[in-house]
Amino acid sequence: MTTPSAPDGSPGTSMTDEEYGVLRASAALWAGTSVLITDERGRVLVQRVDYRPSRLLPGGAVDKGEPPARAAARELGEELGVTAVVDRGLAVDWVSAGGFGAPGVMRFPGEIVHVFDGGVWDEERIAAIRLPGHEVEAVEFVEPADLPGLMIPGDARRALSALRARVEGGGPALLEDGVPIAPGVLDRVGALGTAREHCHRPFHTAPVPDGLPVRESWGWLFAPDGRVLVLLDPGTGAARLPGGAPGPADGGDPWAAPAREAGGAAVTAARPLYLGHLPGPDGSHALVRHAAALTRLGPPPADRAPVRVLATPEQALELFDRGPHGAGELAAVHRARELLGLPRADRRPVTELPGSVSY
């Protein structure tokens, strides 16, 4: 029996099954799995192992004849002592022979690594982790921006690309040495690669107490589809809502700061709704949140201006670190959305706003 080398029927050399098998075996790759797990603050679980200095996501080699998802579940049991169903992929990474940095004696042929979504773990599930007593020395949850300093470069790129794919919700990312072959806007600006905005203070829906000055004011600005405007720094990927510190010319109007910031991004919005406030670090001032409907987007600002994107409120919060009080702010955001008569947006890829539009 012979196997044609040209499946489209064009002229080519025929091979026996044995010859064809030898050829394919010579081009074989390793296969591996990783599992991306985060805590409720969006920090990533990494392992400290006894056989290398860098940190790793849970996972390991796929055994002969073993499906990658089953391998990922097996590794979670062996390394963390947990039983889990692994059924959602985040990324598939083609790791080149040169991209891994393996010593020549290893004869590394390249690898295909499947990254699966291990989900968001609460305190109870984290407390259930049981390490095997060998190989895995410890686990810790770390900020996404800290991954490049803890992992080898390819592993860090892969983990961050998988995390962005989870935020996007558009399906698994295809990677080459950790880099998406079809990058979305979060990939292009390097979102989550720098420190996230951090605020763990309680969120209050009551009015700001009399006598407590407002030092910062920020806005959740809604598009008609229920998504909100997020501004991304084009150099660092840092995410923020429109807003800032009220100025002397604002006449004490806390909405003036987000309106001004939105105007700098060529965005205008309708009259706002008050959402609530957070106390400042020392309790001496307040940080105010508003919600409003977008009315117009102007032409994209000049170079170095923020990249304007639409994301669901849930996606936006994943780009920040609101700590245990984020759920309270998110609930207030959705109450305001309902009052504005807007739908709840389904998760979809984050969308850049490249041109002018009126709502």
mmCIF file of C-alpha atoms in Angstrom:
data_model
loop_
_atom_site.group_PDB
_atom_site.id
_atom_site.type_symbol
_atom_site.label_atom_id
_atom_site.label_comp_id
_atom_site.label_asym_id
_atom_site.label_seq_id
_atom_site.Cartn_x
_atom_site.Cartn_y
_atom_site.Cartn_z
ATOM 1 C CA MET A 1 0.000 0.000 0.000
ATOM 2 C CA THR A 2 1.269 3.483 -0.799
ATOM 3 C CA THR A 3 0.405 6.922 0.557
ATOM 4 C CA PRO A 4 0.589 9.926 -1.790
ATOM 5 C CA SER A 5 2.669 12.784 -0.428
ATOM 6 C CA ALA A 6 0.464 15.333 -2.223
ATOM 7 C CA PRO A 7 -3.132 14.964 -0.923
ATOM 8 C CA ASP A 8 -4.487 17.357 -3.567
ATOM 9 C CA GLY A 9 -3.654 14.858 -6.300
ATOM 10 C CA SER A 10 -0.738 16.792 -7.801
ATOM 11 C CA PRO A 11 2.312 14.818 -8.942
ATOM 12 C CA GLY A 12 4.470 13.643 -6.076
ATOM 13 C CA THR A 13 6.496 10.771 -4.689
ATOM 14 C CA SER A 14 4.509 7.896 -3.212
ATOM 15 C CA MET A 15 5.614 6.289 0.037
ATOM 16 C CA THR A 16 4.837 3.092 1.801
ATOM 17 C CA ASP A 17 2.961 3.338 5.073
ATOM 18 C CA GLU A 18 6.202 2.549 6.878
ATOM 19 C CA GLU A 19 8.083 5.317 5.071
ATOM 20 C CA TYR A 20 5.295 7.773 5.705
ATOM 21 C CA GLY A 21 5.261 6.846 9.401
ATOM 22 C CA VAL A 22 9.019 7.348 9.675
ATOM 23 C CA LEU A 23 8.703 10.768 8.020
ATOM 24 C CA ARG A 24 5.935 11.888 10.369
ATOM 25 C CA ALA A 25 7.749 10.533 13.430
ATOM 26 C CA SER A 26 10.805 12.565 12.480
ATOM 27 C CA ALA A 27 8.685 15.717 12.736
ATOM 28 C CA ALA A 28 7.017 14.742 16.035
ATOM 29 C CA LEU A 29 6.379 17.316 18.751
ATOM 30 C CA TRP A 30 5.886 16.997 22.464
ATOM 31 C CA ALA A 31 2.438 17.701 23.873
ATOM 32 C CA GLY A 32 1.735 19.477 27.148
ATOM 33 C CA THR A 33 -1.044 21.090 29.160
ATOM 34 C CA SER A 34 -1.391 24.073 31.472
ATOM 35 C CA VAL A 35 -4.358 25.189 33.559
ATOM 36 C CA LEU A 36 -5.054 28.870 34.248
ATOM 37 C CA ILE A 37 -6.657 29.355 37.667
ATOM 38 C CA THR A 38 -7.389 32.716 39.300
ATOM 39 C CA ASP A 39 -8.703 33.790 42.663
ATOM 40 C CA GLU A 40 -11.590 36.205 43.129
ATOM 41 C CA ARG A 41 -9.208 39.163 42.804
ATOM 42 C CA GLY A 42 -7.994 38.015 39.402
ATOM 43 C CA ARG A 43 -4.577 36.852 40.594
ATOM 44 C CA VAL A 44 -3.067 33.815 38.849
ATOM 45 C CA LEU A 45 -2.142 30.564 40.597
ATOM 46 C CA VAL A 46 1.492 29.585 40.004
ATOM 47 C CA GLN A 47 3.538 26.716 41.399
ATOM 48 C CA ARG A 48 7.024 26.684 42.858
ATOM 49 C CA VAL A 49 8.611 23.392 41.874
ATOM 50 C CA ASP A 50 11.772 21.623 43.002
ATOM 51 C CA TYR A 51 13.282 21.088 39.552
ATOM 52 C CA ARG A 52 13.517 24.633 38.161
ATOM 53 C CA PRO A 53 13.809 28.178 39.556
ATOM 54 C CA SER A 54 10.941 29.702 37.583
ATOM 55 C CA ARG A 55 7.238 29.424 38.409
ATOM 56 C CA LEU A 56 4.797 27.295 36.414
ATOM 57 C CA LEU A 57 1.076 27.050 35.866
ATOM 58 C CA PRO A 58 -0.352 23.693 36.973
ATOM 59 C CA GLY A 59 -0.003 21.111 34.233
ATOM 60 C CA GLY A 60 2.513 18.850 32.573
ATOM 61 C CA ALA A 61 3.158 16.394 29.781
ATOM 62 C CA VAL A 62 0.384 14.612 27.916
ATOM 63 C CA ASP A 63 0.876 10.860 28.188
ATOM 64 C CA LYS A 64 0.880 8.648 25.120
ATOM 65 C CA GLY A 65 -2.656 8.277 23.791
ATOM 66 C CA GLU A 66 -4.079 10.664 26.409
ATOM 67 C CA PRO A 67 -6.410 13.528 25.383
ATOM 68 C CA PRO A 68 -5.046 16.924 26.499
ATOM 69 C CA ALA A 69 -8.136 17.810 28.589
ATOM 70 C CA ARG A 70 -7.877 14.516 30.455
ATOM 71 C CA ALA A 71 -4.169 15.164 31.007
ATOM 72 C CA ALA A 72 -4.947 18.590 32.469
ATOM 73 C CA ALA A 73 -7.483 17.113 34.903
ATOM 74 C CA ARG A 74 -5.013 14.376 35.866
ATOM 75 C CA GLU A 75 -2.278 16.940 36.545
ATOM 76 C CA LEU A 76 -4.596 18.974 38.782
ATOM 77 C CA GLY A 77 -5.229 15.851 40.817
ATOM 78 C CA GLU A 78 -1.545 14.950 41.045
ATOM 79 C CA GLU A 79 -0.213 18.450 41.725
ATOM 80 C CA LEU A 80 -2.994 20.159 43.705
ATOM 81 C CA GLY A 81 -4.967 17.212 45.054
ATOM 82 C CA VAL A 82 -8.233 18.418 43.518
ATOM 83 C CA THR A 83 -10.752 16.760 41.240
ATOM 84 C CA ALA A 84 -11.935 19.011 38.434
ATOM 85 C CA VAL A 85 -13.632 18.830 35.070
ATOM 86 C CA VAL A 86 -11.476 20.577 32.475
ATOM 87 C CA ASP A 87 -13.590 21.326 29.426
ATOM 88 C CA ARG A 88 -12.833 24.858 28.239
ATOM 89 C CA GLY A 89 -9.749 25.781 26.262
ATOM 90 C CA LEU A 90 -8.122 29.217 26.413
ATOM 91 C CA ALA A 91 -5.117 28.847 24.103
ATOM 92 C CA VAL A 92 -3.102 26.437 21.982
ATOM 93 C CA ASP A 93 0.559 27.359 21.778
ATOM 94 C CA TRP A 94 3.065 26.110 19.180
ATOM 95 C CA VAL A 95 6.398 26.229 20.999
ATOM 96 C CA SER A 96 9.329 26.211 18.587
ATOM 97 C CA ALA A 97 12.485 24.219 19.198
ATOM 98 C CA GLY A 98 14.390 27.469 19.672
ATOM 99 C CA GLY A 99 11.707 29.248 21.641
ATOM 100 C CA PHE A 100 11.929 27.050 24.739
ATOM 101 C CA GLY A 101 15.641 27.534 25.371
ATOM 102 C CA ALA A 102 16.154 23.826 26.052
ATOM 103 C CA PRO A 103 19.731 22.475 26.195
ATOM 104 C CA GLY A 104 20.856 20.550 23.124
ATOM 105 C CA VAL A 105 21.192 17.322 25.070
ATOM 106 C CA MET A 106 17.407 17.392 25.630
ATOM 107 C CA ARG A 107 16.847 17.098 21.859
ATOM 108 C CA PHE A 108 13.683 19.198 22.260
ATOM 109 C CA PRO A 109 11.666 18.864 19.023
ATOM 110 C CA GLY A 110 9.093 21.586 19.792
ATOM 111 C CA GLU A 111 5.816 21.294 21.668
ATOM 112 C CA ILE A 112 2.106 21.945 21.437
ATOM 113 C CA VAL A 113 0.791 23.262 24.781
ATOM 114 C CA HIS A 114 -2.964 23.353 25.450
ATOM 115 C CA VAL A 115 -3.981 25.951 28.052
ATOM 116 C CA PHE A 116 -7.290 25.223 29.795
ATOM 117 C CA ASP A 117 -9.481 27.422 31.968
ATOM 118 C CA GLY A 118 -9.456 26.213 35.553
ATOM 119 C CA GLY A 119 -11.923 28.902 36.619
ATOM 120 C CA VAL A 120 -12.110 31.346 39.505
ATOM 121 C CA TRP A 121 -11.464 29.731 42.875
ATOM 122 C CA ASP A 122 -12.980 31.001 46.101
ATOM 123 C CA GLU A 123 -11.335 30.719 49.511
ATOM 124 C CA GLU A 124 -12.968 27.364 50.249
ATOM 125 C CA ARG A 125 -11.651 25.773 47.076
ATOM 126 C CA ILE A 126 -8.186 27.242 47.596
ATOM 127 C CA ALA A 127 -8.133 25.837 51.132
ATOM 128 C CA ALA A 128 -8.838 22.373 49.674
ATOM 129 C CA ILE A 129 -5.503 22.294 47.801
ATOM 130 C CA ARG A 130 -3.302 19.428 48.948
ATOM 131 C CA LEU A 131 0.257 19.356 47.620
ATOM 132 C CA PRO A 132 1.829 15.977 46.852
ATOM 133 C CA GLY A 133 4.886 16.339 49.116
ATOM 134 C CA HIS A 134 7.298 16.229 46.195
ATOM 135 C CA GLU A 135 7.858 18.163 42.963
ATOM 136 C CA VAL A 136 5.431 21.003 43.862
ATOM 137 C CA GLU A 137 6.836 22.868 46.861
ATOM 138 C CA ALA A 138 4.240 25.638 47.134
ATOM 139 C CA VAL A 139 1.524 27.525 45.277
ATOM 140 C CA GLU A 140 0.748 31.223 45.340
ATOM 141 C CA PHE A 141 -1.580 33.685 43.636
ATOM 142 C CA VAL A 142 0.237 36.519 41.900
ATOM 143 C CA GLU A 143 -0.685 39.625 39.953
ATOM 144 C CA PRO A 144 -0.762 39.069 36.172
ATOM 145 C CA ALA A 145 1.796 41.840 35.748
ATOM 146 C CA ASP A 146 4.237 39.881 37.957
ATOM 147 C CA LEU A 147 4.257 36.789 35.716
ATOM 148 C CA PRO A 148 7.135 37.950 33.447
ATOM 149 C CA GLY A 149 9.376 38.286 36.495
ATOM 150 C CA LEU A 150 8.475 34.833 37.823
ATOM 151 C CA MET A 151 8.278 32.659 34.680
ATOM 152 C CA ILE A 152 10.516 32.076 31.696
ATOM 153 C CA PRO A 153 9.540 34.473 28.874
ATOM 154 C CA GLY A 154 7.582 32.004 26.747
ATOM 155 C CA ASP A 155 5.584 30.702 29.706
ATOM 156 C CA ALA A 156 4.727 34.251 30.825
ATOM 157 C CA ARG A 157 3.623 35.261 27.326
ATOM 158 C CA ARG A 158 1.450 32.154 27.075
ATOM 159 C CA ALA A 159 -0.169 32.709 30.492
ATOM 160 C CA LEU A 160 -0.951 36.371 29.769
ATOM 161 C CA SER A 161 -2.291 35.558 26.303
ATOM 162 C CA ALA A 162 -4.536 32.880 27.809
ATOM 163 C CA LEU A 163 -5.736 35.285 30.506
ATOM 164 C CA ARG A 164 -6.611 37.906 27.883
ATOM 165 C CA ALA A 165 -8.445 35.227 25.894
ATOM 166 C CA ARG A 166 -10.488 34.434 29.006
ATOM 167 C CA VAL A 167 -11.401 38.112 29.457
ATOM 168 C CA GLU A 168 -12.297 38.390 25.760
ATOM 169 C CA GLY A 169 -14.525 35.313 25.779
ATOM 170 C CA GLY A 170 -14.168 34.851 22.026
ATOM 171 C CA GLY A 171 -12.726 31.331 22.069
ATOM 172 C CA PRO A 172 -9.224 29.864 22.354
ATOM 173 C CA ALA A 173 -6.286 31.919 21.116
ATOM 174 C CA LEU A 174 -3.813 30.360 18.688
ATOM 175 C CA LEU A 175 -0.272 31.191 19.754
ATOM 176 C CA GLU A 176 3.253 30.846 18.411
ATOM 177 C CA ASP A 177 5.826 30.919 21.205
ATOM 178 C CA GLY A 178 3.198 32.534 23.414
ATOM 179 C CA VAL A 179 2.272 35.297 20.947
ATOM 180 C CA PRO A 180 -1.241 35.340 19.380
ATOM 181 C CA ILE A 181 -1.224 34.950 15.613
ATOM 182 C CA ALA A 182 -4.408 37.068 15.444
ATOM 183 C CA PRO A 183 -4.043 39.528 18.346
ATOM 184 C CA GLY A 184 -7.052 41.396 19.681
ATOM 185 C CA VAL A 185 -6.899 44.892 21.120
ATOM 186 C CA LEU A 186 -6.036 43.597 24.613
ATOM 187 C CA ASP A 187 -3.051 41.766 23.126
ATOM 188 C CA ARG A 188 -1.943 44.720 21.023
ATOM 189 C CA VAL A 189 -1.772 47.117 23.969
ATOM 190 C CA GLY A 190 -0.466 44.514 26.438
ATOM 191 C CA ALA A 191 -3.423 44.655 28.832
ATOM 192 C CA LEU A 192 -2.779 43.020 32.243
ATOM 193 C CA GLY A 193 0.968 43.269 31.629
ATOM 194 C CA THR A 194 1.244 46.237 33.973
ATOM 195 C CA ALA A 195 -0.089 46.776 37.482
ATOM 196 C CA ARG A 196 -3.884 46.922 37.589
ATOM 197 C CA GLU A 197 -5.751 49.791 39.231
ATOM 198 C CA HIS A 198 -6.007 48.661 42.853
ATOM 199 C CA CYS A 199 -8.847 49.630 45.206
ATOM 200 C CA HIS A 200 -10.129 47.364 47.994
ATOM 201 C CA ARG A 201 -12.181 49.874 49.949
ATOM 202 C CA PRO A 202 -15.922 49.292 50.555
ATOM 203 C CA PHE A 203 -18.420 50.702 48.051
ATOM 204 C CA HIS A 204 -21.303 52.776 49.463
ATOM 205 C CA THR A 205 -24.424 53.613 47.464
ATOM 206 C CA ALA A 206 -25.444 56.341 49.953
ATOM 207 C CA PRO A 207 -24.673 60.006 49.182
ATOM 208 C CA VAL A 208 -21.271 61.355 50.103
ATOM 209 C CA PRO A 209 -21.467 62.514 53.751
ATOM 210 C CA ASP A 210 -21.694 66.243 54.292
ATOM 211 C CA GLY A 211 -18.287 67.816 54.740
ATOM 212 C CA LEU A 212 -16.386 64.956 53.076
ATOM 213 C CA PRO A 213 -14.607 66.378 50.021
ATOM 214 C CA VAL A 214 -14.661 64.554 46.672
ATOM 215 C CA ARG A 215 -11.098 64.093 45.443
ATOM 216 C CA GLU A 216 -11.754 61.776 42.475
ATOM 217 C CA SER A 217 -14.738 61.088 40.240
ATOM 218 C CA TRP A 218 -15.097 58.328 37.637
ATOM 219 C CA GLY A 219 -17.787 57.316 35.167
ATOM 220 C CA TRP A 220 -19.272 54.065 33.879
ATOM 221 C CA LEU A 221 -20.341 55.233 30.407
ATOM 222 C CA PHE A 222 -22.758 52.905 28.599
ATOM 223 C CA ALA A 223 -23.113 52.248 24.890
ATOM 224 C CA PRO A 224 -26.606 51.278 23.655
ATOM 225 C CA ASP A 225 -25.677 47.560 23.709
ATOM 226 C CA GLY A 226 -25.014 47.618 27.464
ATOM 227 C CA ARG A 227 -21.230 47.654 27.286
ATOM 228 C CA VAL A 228 -19.120 50.366 28.906
ATOM 229 C CA LEU A 229 -16.250 52.571 27.805
ATOM 230 C CA VAL A 230 -12.785 51.613 29.066
ATOM 231 C CA LEU A 231 -9.635 53.590 28.298
ATOM 232 C CA LEU A 232 -6.392 51.652 27.724
ATOM 233 C CA ASP A 233 -2.966 53.248 27.905
ATOM 234 C CA PRO A 234 -1.346 52.582 24.502
ATOM 235 C CA GLY A 235 2.096 52.237 26.044
ATOM 236 C CA THR A 236 1.426 50.099 29.119
ATOM 237 C CA GLY A 237 -2.013 48.576 28.535
ATOM 238 C CA ALA A 238 -3.231 49.901 31.893
ATOM 239 C CA ALA A 239 -7.039 50.130 32.003
ATOM 240 C CA ARG A 240 -9.173 52.843 33.593
ATOM 241 C CA LEU A 241 -12.608 54.386 33.495
ATOM 242 C CA PRO A 242 -12.943 58.008 32.350
ATOM 243 C CA GLY A 243 -12.443 60.347 35.273
ATOM 244 C CA GLY A 244 -9.953 62.005 37.546
ATOM 245 C CA ALA A 245 -9.622 64.763 40.103
ATOM 246 C CA PRO A 246 -12.089 67.675 40.071
ATOM 247 C CA GLY A 247 -10.437 70.994 39.271
ATOM 248 C CA PRO A 248 -10.922 74.526 40.626
ATOM 249 C CA ALA A 249 -13.007 75.466 37.593
ATOM 250 C CA ASP A 250 -15.491 72.618 38.142
ATOM 251 C CA GLY A 251 -17.516 74.543 40.708
ATOM 252 C CA GLY A 252 -17.756 71.534 43.008
ATOM 253 C CA ASP A 253 -19.473 69.417 40.348
ATOM 254 C CA PRO A 254 -18.102 65.846 40.746
ATOM 255 C CA TRP A 255 -19.362 64.886 37.269
ATOM 256 C CA ALA A 256 -17.085 67.467 35.616
ATOM 257 C CA ALA A 257 -13.960 65.295 35.905
ATOM 258 C CA PRO A 258 -15.270 62.193 34.071
ATOM 259 C CA ALA A 259 -16.974 64.445 31.514
ATOM 260 C CA ARG A 260 -13.675 66.250 30.887
ATOM 261 C CA GLU A 261 -11.712 62.997 30.673
ATOM 262 C CA ALA A 262 -14.263 61.528 28.284
ATOM 263 C CA GLY A 263 -14.032 64.705 26.225
ATOM 264 C CA GLY A 264 -10.281 64.209 25.981
ATOM 265 C CA ALA A 265 -11.042 60.831 24.419
ATOM 266 C CA ALA A 266 -13.511 62.495 22.020
ATOM 267 C CA VAL A 267 -16.502 61.013 23.885
ATOM 268 C CA THR A 268 -19.616 62.751 25.168
ATOM 269 C CA ALA A 269 -22.300 61.380 27.487
ATOM 270 C CA ALA A 270 -25.778 62.297 28.722
ATOM 271 C CA ARG A 271 -26.719 63.467 32.208
ATOM 272 C CA PRO A 272 -25.295 61.025 34.790
ATOM 273 C CA LEU A 273 -26.749 58.917 37.559
ATOM 274 C CA TYR A 274 -24.980 58.811 40.897
ATOM 275 C CA LEU A 275 -23.792 55.269 41.729
ATOM 276 C CA GLY A 276 -22.004 55.651 45.031
ATOM 277 C CA HIS A 277 -18.644 56.377 46.571
ATOM 278 C CA LEU A 278 -15.613 54.791 48.174
ATOM 279 C CA PRO A 279 -13.695 56.301 51.098
ATOM 280 C CA GLY A 280 -10.178 57.519 50.456
ATOM 281 C CA PRO A 281 -7.239 55.585 51.941
ATOM 282 C CA ASP A 282 -7.303 57.572 55.178
ATOM 283 C CA GLY A 283 -11.049 58.305 55.212
ATOM 284 C CA SER A 284 -10.492 62.036 54.705
ATOM 285 C CA HIS A 285 -12.134 62.230 51.271
ATOM 286 C CA ALA A 286 -14.406 60.328 48.868
ATOM 287 C CA LEU A 287 -14.010 58.742 45.441
ATOM 288 C CA VAL A 288 -17.275 59.018 43.513
ATOM 289 C CA ARG A 289 -18.745 56.777 40.795
ATOM 290 C CA HIS A 290 -21.366 57.816 38.216
ATOM 291 C CA ALA A 291 -23.118 56.091 35.307
ATOM 292 C CA ALA A 292 -24.314 57.688 32.074
ATOM 293 C CA ALA A 293 -25.304 56.842 28.514
ATOM 294 C CA LEU A 294 -22.822 57.624 25.747
ATOM 295 C CA THR A 295 -24.176 60.045 23.160
ATOM 296 C CA ARG A 296 -21.317 60.529 20.694
ATOM 297 C CA LEU A 297 -17.836 59.364 19.773
ATOM 298 C CA GLY A 298 -15.629 61.789 17.884
ATOM 299 C CA PRO A 299 -12.640 60.976 15.660
ATOM 300 C CA PRO A 300 -9.893 58.970 17.385
ATOM 301 C CA PRO A 301 -7.588 61.201 19.421
ATOM 302 C CA ALA A 302 -3.989 61.852 18.437
ATOM 303 C CA ASP A 303 -1.132 59.424 19.038
ATOM 304 C CA ARG A 304 -0.485 58.453 22.665
ATOM 305 C CA ALA A 305 -4.088 59.236 23.607
ATOM 306 C CA PRO A 306 -5.998 56.397 25.328
ATOM 307 C CA VAL A 307 -7.256 53.501 23.228
ATOM 308 C CA ARG A 308 -11.048 53.528 23.490
ATOM 309 C CA VAL A 309 -12.733 50.141 23.870
ATOM 310 C CA LEU A 310 -16.135 48.759 24.785
ATOM 311 C CA ALA A 311 -16.339 45.893 27.270
ATOM 312 C CA THR A 312 -19.040 44.383 29.434
ATOM 313 C CA PRO A 313 -18.981 45.666 33.032
ATOM 314 C CA GLU A 314 -17.728 42.226 34.078
ATOM 315 C CA GLN A 315 -14.847 42.368 31.590
ATOM 316 C CA ALA A 316 -13.992 45.866 32.763
ATOM 317 C CA LEU A 317 -13.742 44.725 36.387
ATOM 318 C CA GLU A 318 -11.421 41.880 35.335
ATOM 319 C CA LEU A 319 -9.027 44.556 34.058
ATOM 320 C CA PHE A 320 -9.020 46.191 37.529
ATOM 321 C CA ASP A 321 -8.420 44.883 41.046
ATOM 322 C CA ARG A 322 -11.469 45.879 43.073
ATOM 323 C CA GLY A 323 -10.914 43.201 45.697
ATOM 324 C CA PRO A 324 -13.801 41.803 47.773
ATOM 325 C CA HIS A 325 -15.957 44.909 47.235
ATOM 326 C CA GLY A 326 -16.046 44.744 43.448
ATOM 327 C CA ALA A 327 -19.327 42.822 43.505
ATOM 328 C CA GLY A 328 -21.057 45.704 45.272
ATOM 329 C CA GLU A 329 -19.911 48.231 42.690
ATOM 330 C CA LEU A 330 -20.874 45.869 39.854
ATOM 331 C CA ALA A 331 -24.385 45.482 41.290
ATOM 332 C CA ALA A 332 -24.748 49.277 41.399
ATOM 333 C CA VAL A 333 -23.557 49.501 37.787
ATOM 334 C CA HIS A 334 -26.243 47.060 36.647
ATOM 335 C CA ARG A 335 -28.955 48.876 38.626
ATOM 336 C CA ALA A 336 -27.970 52.068 36.815
ATOM 337 C CA ARG A 337 -27.974 50.248 33.467
ATOM 338 C CA GLU A 338 -31.543 49.122 34.100
ATOM 339 C CA LEU A 339 -32.590 52.672 35.034
ATOM 340 C CA LEU A 340 -31.059 53.864 31.761
ATOM 341 C CA GLY A 341 -33.193 51.292 29.911
ATOM 342 C CA LEU A 342 -30.195 49.443 28.465
ATOM 343 C CA PRO A 343 -29.795 45.677 27.911
ATOM 344 C CA ARG A 344 -27.378 43.459 29.781
ATOM 345 C CA ALA A 345 -24.507 42.767 27.401
ATOM 346 C CA ASP A 346 -23.385 39.228 26.667
ATOM 347 C CA ARG A 347 -19.659 38.594 26.897
ATOM 348 C CA ARG A 348 -17.968 39.121 23.556
ATOM 349 C CA PRO A 349 -14.504 40.206 22.401
ATOM 350 C CA VAL A 350 -13.511 43.667 23.604
ATOM 351 C CA THR A 351 -14.111 46.131 20.749
ATOM 352 C CA GLU A 352 -11.906 49.075 19.863
ATOM 353 C CA LEU A 353 -13.739 52.270 18.855
ATOM 354 C CA PRO A 354 -11.745 53.508 15.854
ATOM 355 C CA GLY A 355 -14.103 56.106 14.359
ATOM 356 C CA SER A 356 -16.928 58.580 14.914
ATOM 357 C CA VAL A 357 -20.434 57.486 15.841
ATOM 358 C CA SER A 358 -23.505 59.115 17.338
ATOM 359 C CA TYR A 359 -25.980 57.241 19.545
#
